[in-house]
Short mmCIF file of C-alpha atoms in Angstrom, two decimals:
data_model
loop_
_atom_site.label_atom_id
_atom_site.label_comp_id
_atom_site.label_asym_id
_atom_site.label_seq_id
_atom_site.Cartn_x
_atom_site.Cartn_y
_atom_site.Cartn_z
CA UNK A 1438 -29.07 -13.81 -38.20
CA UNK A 1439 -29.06 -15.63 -35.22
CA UNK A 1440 -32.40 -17.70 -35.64
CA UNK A 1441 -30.69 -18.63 -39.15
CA UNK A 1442 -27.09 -19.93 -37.64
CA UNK A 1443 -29.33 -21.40 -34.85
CA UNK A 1444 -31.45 -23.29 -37.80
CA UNK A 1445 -28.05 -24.80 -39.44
CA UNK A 1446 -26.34 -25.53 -36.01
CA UNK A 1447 -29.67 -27.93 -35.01
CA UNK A 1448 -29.63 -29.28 -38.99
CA UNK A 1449 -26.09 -30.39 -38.58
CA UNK A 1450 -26.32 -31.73 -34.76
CA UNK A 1451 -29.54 -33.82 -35.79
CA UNK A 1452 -27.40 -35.27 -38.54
CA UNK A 1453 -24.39 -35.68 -36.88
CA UNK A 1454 -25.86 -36.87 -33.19
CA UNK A 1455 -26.52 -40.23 -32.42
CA UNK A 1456 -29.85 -40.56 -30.66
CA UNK A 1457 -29.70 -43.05 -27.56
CA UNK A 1458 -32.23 -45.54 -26.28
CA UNK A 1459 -32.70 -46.71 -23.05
CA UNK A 1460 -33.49 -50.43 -23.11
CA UNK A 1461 -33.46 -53.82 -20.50
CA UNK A 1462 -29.96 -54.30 -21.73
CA UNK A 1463 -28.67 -50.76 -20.96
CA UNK A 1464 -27.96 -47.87 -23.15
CA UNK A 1465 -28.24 -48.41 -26.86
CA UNK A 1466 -26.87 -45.95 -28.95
CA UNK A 1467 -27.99 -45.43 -32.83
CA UNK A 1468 -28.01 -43.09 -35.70
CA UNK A 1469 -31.10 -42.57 -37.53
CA UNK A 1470 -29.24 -43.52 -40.16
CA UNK A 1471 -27.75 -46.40 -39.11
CA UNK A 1472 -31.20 -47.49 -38.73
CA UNK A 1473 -32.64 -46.11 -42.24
CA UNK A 1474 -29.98 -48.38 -44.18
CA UNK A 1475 -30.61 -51.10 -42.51
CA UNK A 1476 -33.98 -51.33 -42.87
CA UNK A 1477 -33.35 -50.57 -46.66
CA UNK A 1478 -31.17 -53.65 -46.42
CA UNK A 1479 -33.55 -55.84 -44.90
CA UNK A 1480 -36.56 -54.52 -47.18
CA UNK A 1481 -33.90 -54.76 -50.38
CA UNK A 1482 -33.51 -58.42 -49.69
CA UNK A 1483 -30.77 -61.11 -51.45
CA UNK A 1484 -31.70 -61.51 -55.00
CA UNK A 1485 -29.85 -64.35 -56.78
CA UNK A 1486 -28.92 -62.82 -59.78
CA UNK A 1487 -29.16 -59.31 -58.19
CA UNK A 1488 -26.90 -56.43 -57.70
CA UNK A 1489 -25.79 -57.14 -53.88
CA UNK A 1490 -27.02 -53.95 -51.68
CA UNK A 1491 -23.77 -53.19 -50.94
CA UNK A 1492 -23.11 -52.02 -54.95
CA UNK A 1493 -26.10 -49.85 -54.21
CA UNK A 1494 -24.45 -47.55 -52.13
CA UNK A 1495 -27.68 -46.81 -50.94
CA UNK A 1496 -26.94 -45.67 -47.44
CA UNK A 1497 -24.99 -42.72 -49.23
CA UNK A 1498 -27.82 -41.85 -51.56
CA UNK A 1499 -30.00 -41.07 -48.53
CA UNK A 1500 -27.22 -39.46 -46.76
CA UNK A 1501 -27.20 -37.12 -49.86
CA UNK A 1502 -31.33 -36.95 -49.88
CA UNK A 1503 -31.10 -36.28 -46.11
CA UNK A 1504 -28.80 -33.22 -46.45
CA UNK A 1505 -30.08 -31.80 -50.48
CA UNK A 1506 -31.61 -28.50 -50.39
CA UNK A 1507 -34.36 -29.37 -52.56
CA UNK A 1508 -35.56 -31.87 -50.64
CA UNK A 1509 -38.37 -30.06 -48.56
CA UNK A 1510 -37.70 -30.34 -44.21
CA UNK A 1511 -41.20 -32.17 -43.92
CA UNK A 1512 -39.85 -35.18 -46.64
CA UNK A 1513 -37.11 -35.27 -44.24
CA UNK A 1514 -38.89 -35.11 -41.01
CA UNK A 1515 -40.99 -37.90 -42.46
CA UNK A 1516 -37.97 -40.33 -43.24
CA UNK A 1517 -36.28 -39.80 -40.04
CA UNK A 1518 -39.72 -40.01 -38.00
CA UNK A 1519 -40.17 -43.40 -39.60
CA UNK A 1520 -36.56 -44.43 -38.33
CA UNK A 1521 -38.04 -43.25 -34.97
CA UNK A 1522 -41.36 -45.16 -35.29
CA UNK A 1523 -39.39 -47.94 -36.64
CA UNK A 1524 -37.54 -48.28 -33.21
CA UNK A 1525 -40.64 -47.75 -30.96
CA UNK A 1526 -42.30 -50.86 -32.79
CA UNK A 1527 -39.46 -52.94 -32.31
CA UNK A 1528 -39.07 -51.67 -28.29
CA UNK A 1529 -42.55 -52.73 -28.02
CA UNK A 1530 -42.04 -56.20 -29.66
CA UNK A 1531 -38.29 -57.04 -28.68
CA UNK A 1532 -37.74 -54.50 -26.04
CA UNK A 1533 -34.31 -53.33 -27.86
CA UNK A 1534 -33.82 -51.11 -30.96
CA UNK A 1535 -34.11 -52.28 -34.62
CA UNK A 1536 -30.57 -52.57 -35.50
CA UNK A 1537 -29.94 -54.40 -32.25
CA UNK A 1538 -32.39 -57.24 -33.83
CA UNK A 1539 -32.07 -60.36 -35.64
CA UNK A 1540 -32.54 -60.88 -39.06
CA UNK A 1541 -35.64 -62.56 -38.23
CA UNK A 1542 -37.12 -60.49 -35.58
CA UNK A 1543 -36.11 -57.01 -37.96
CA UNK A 1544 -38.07 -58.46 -40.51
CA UNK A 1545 -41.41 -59.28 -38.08
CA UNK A 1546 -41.07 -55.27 -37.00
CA UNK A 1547 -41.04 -54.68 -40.49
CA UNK A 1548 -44.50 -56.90 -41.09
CA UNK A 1549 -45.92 -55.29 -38.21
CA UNK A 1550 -45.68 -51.55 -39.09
CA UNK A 1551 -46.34 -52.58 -42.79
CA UNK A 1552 -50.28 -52.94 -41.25
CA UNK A 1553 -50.38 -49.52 -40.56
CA UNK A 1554 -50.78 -46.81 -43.03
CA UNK A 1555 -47.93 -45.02 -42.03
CA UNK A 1556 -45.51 -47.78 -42.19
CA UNK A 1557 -46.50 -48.88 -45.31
CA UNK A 1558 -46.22 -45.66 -46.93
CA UNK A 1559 -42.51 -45.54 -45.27
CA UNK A 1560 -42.03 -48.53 -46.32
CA UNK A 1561 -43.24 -47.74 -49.98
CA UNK A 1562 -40.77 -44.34 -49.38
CA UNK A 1563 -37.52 -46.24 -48.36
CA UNK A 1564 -38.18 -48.73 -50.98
CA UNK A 1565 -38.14 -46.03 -53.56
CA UNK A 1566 -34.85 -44.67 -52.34
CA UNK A 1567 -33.11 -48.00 -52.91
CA UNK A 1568 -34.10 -48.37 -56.54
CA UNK A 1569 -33.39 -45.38 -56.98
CA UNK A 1570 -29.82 -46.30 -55.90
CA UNK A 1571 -29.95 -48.94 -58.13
CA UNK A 1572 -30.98 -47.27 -61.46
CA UNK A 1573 -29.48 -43.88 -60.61
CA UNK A 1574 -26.37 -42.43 -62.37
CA UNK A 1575 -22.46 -43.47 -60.64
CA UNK A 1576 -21.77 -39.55 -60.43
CA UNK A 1577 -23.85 -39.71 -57.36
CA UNK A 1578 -21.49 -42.76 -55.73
CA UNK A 1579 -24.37 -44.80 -56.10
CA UNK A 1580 -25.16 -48.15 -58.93
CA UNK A 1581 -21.25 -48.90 -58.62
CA UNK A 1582 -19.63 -50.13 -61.69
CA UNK A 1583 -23.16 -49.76 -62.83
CA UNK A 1584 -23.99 -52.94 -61.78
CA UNK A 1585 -28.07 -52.07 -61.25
CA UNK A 1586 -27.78 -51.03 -65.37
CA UNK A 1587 -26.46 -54.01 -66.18
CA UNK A 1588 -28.48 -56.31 -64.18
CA UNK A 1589 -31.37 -54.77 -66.20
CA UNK A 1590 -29.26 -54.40 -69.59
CA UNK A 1591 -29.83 -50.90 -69.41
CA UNK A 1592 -28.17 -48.13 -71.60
CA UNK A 1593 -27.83 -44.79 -69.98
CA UNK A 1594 -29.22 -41.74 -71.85
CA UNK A 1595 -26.79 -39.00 -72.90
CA UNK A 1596 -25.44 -36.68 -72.14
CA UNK A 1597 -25.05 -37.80 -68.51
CA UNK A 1598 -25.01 -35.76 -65.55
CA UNK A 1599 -20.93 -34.36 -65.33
CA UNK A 1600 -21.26 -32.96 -61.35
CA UNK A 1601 -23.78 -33.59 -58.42
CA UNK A 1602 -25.64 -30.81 -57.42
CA UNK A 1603 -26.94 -29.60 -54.57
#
C-alpha cells in the first residue's frame, strides 16, 4: 500500500515540479512541459493557410497523453527524456535552456539532435502528437472550432466520441 501511494505521490510531483537548471545566467527554472510545447511549436512551424498552433491546443493533448493510463510509463519516460536531452543539447550549444532560446538558435538545437537517432525519432514522436492535435476530435479540447478539419475539408465520422476517457 505504501509502495503504491509512494508510486502516485512521485507521478504527480514529476508532473507538477518544475525541474531547474543551473546556467551562466543563474537559475533557470522550466517544466518539461513548458519545454515539450514549445518545441512542438517550433517543429509545427507558421503555415500560411494553416490552422495557427495555438487552435491546436496541442500543449493540452500531451498534457492528457502525459497523464492517460493507457499510455505505457516507458512512452512517457521517453517524451519527457527527450525534453531533458533537448535541454542538454542546447546547454552545450547556447549554454542556457531551450525555452530560454531564440527562435533561431531553438531551431539550430533542433537540427542538431535531428542527426542523432534518438532525436530524430523524438522528433518524429512530438511531430505525431501535434497532428494528432490537429485531426483529433474537439471532445478532447484539441482542433478548436475544428479548424485542422476544415483546413483539410474533412468530415468527421459518426457517431463521434460523447466523453474523454481515461
Amino acid at each position: 500500500m505504501i509502495l503504491k501511494k509512494r508510486r502516485t505521490f512521485l507521478k504527480l510531483s514529476a508532473l507538477g515540479l518544475s525541474s531547474c537548471l543551473l546556467t551562466s545566467t543563474g537559475l533557470v527554472a522550466s517544466s518539461t512541459i513548458d519545454t515539450l510545447a514549445l518545441a512542438q511549436q517550433d517543429l509545427y512551424g507558421d503555415f500560411k493557410d494553416a490552422p495557427k498552433f495555438d487552435e491546436l491546443n496541442a500543449r493540452a493533448y500531451l498534457s492528457l497523453i502525459l497523464t492517460h493510463t493507457r499510455v505505457s510509463e516507458s512512452a512517457i519516460r521517453y517524451i519527457k527524456n527527450g525534453a531533458r536531452w533537448l535541454d542538454e543539447e542546447a546547454m552545450l550549444l547556447y549554454k542556457k535552456v531551450y525555452i530560454s532560446l531564440s527562435f533561431k538558435e531553438r531551431q539550430k538545437t533542433l537540427k542538431s539532435i535531428s542527426k542523432e537517432e534518438w532525436g530524430e525519432e523524438w522528433i518524429y514522436e512530438m511531430l505525431s502528437f501535434v497532428y494528432e492535435a490537429l485531426l483529433g476530435d474537439t471532445i478532447y479540447g484539441i482542433n478548436k472550432n475544428e479548424s485542422g478539419w476544415k483546413w483539410l475539408h474533412h468530415a468527421s465520422g459518426l457517431p463521434r466520441p460523447k466523453k474523454v476517457l481515461l
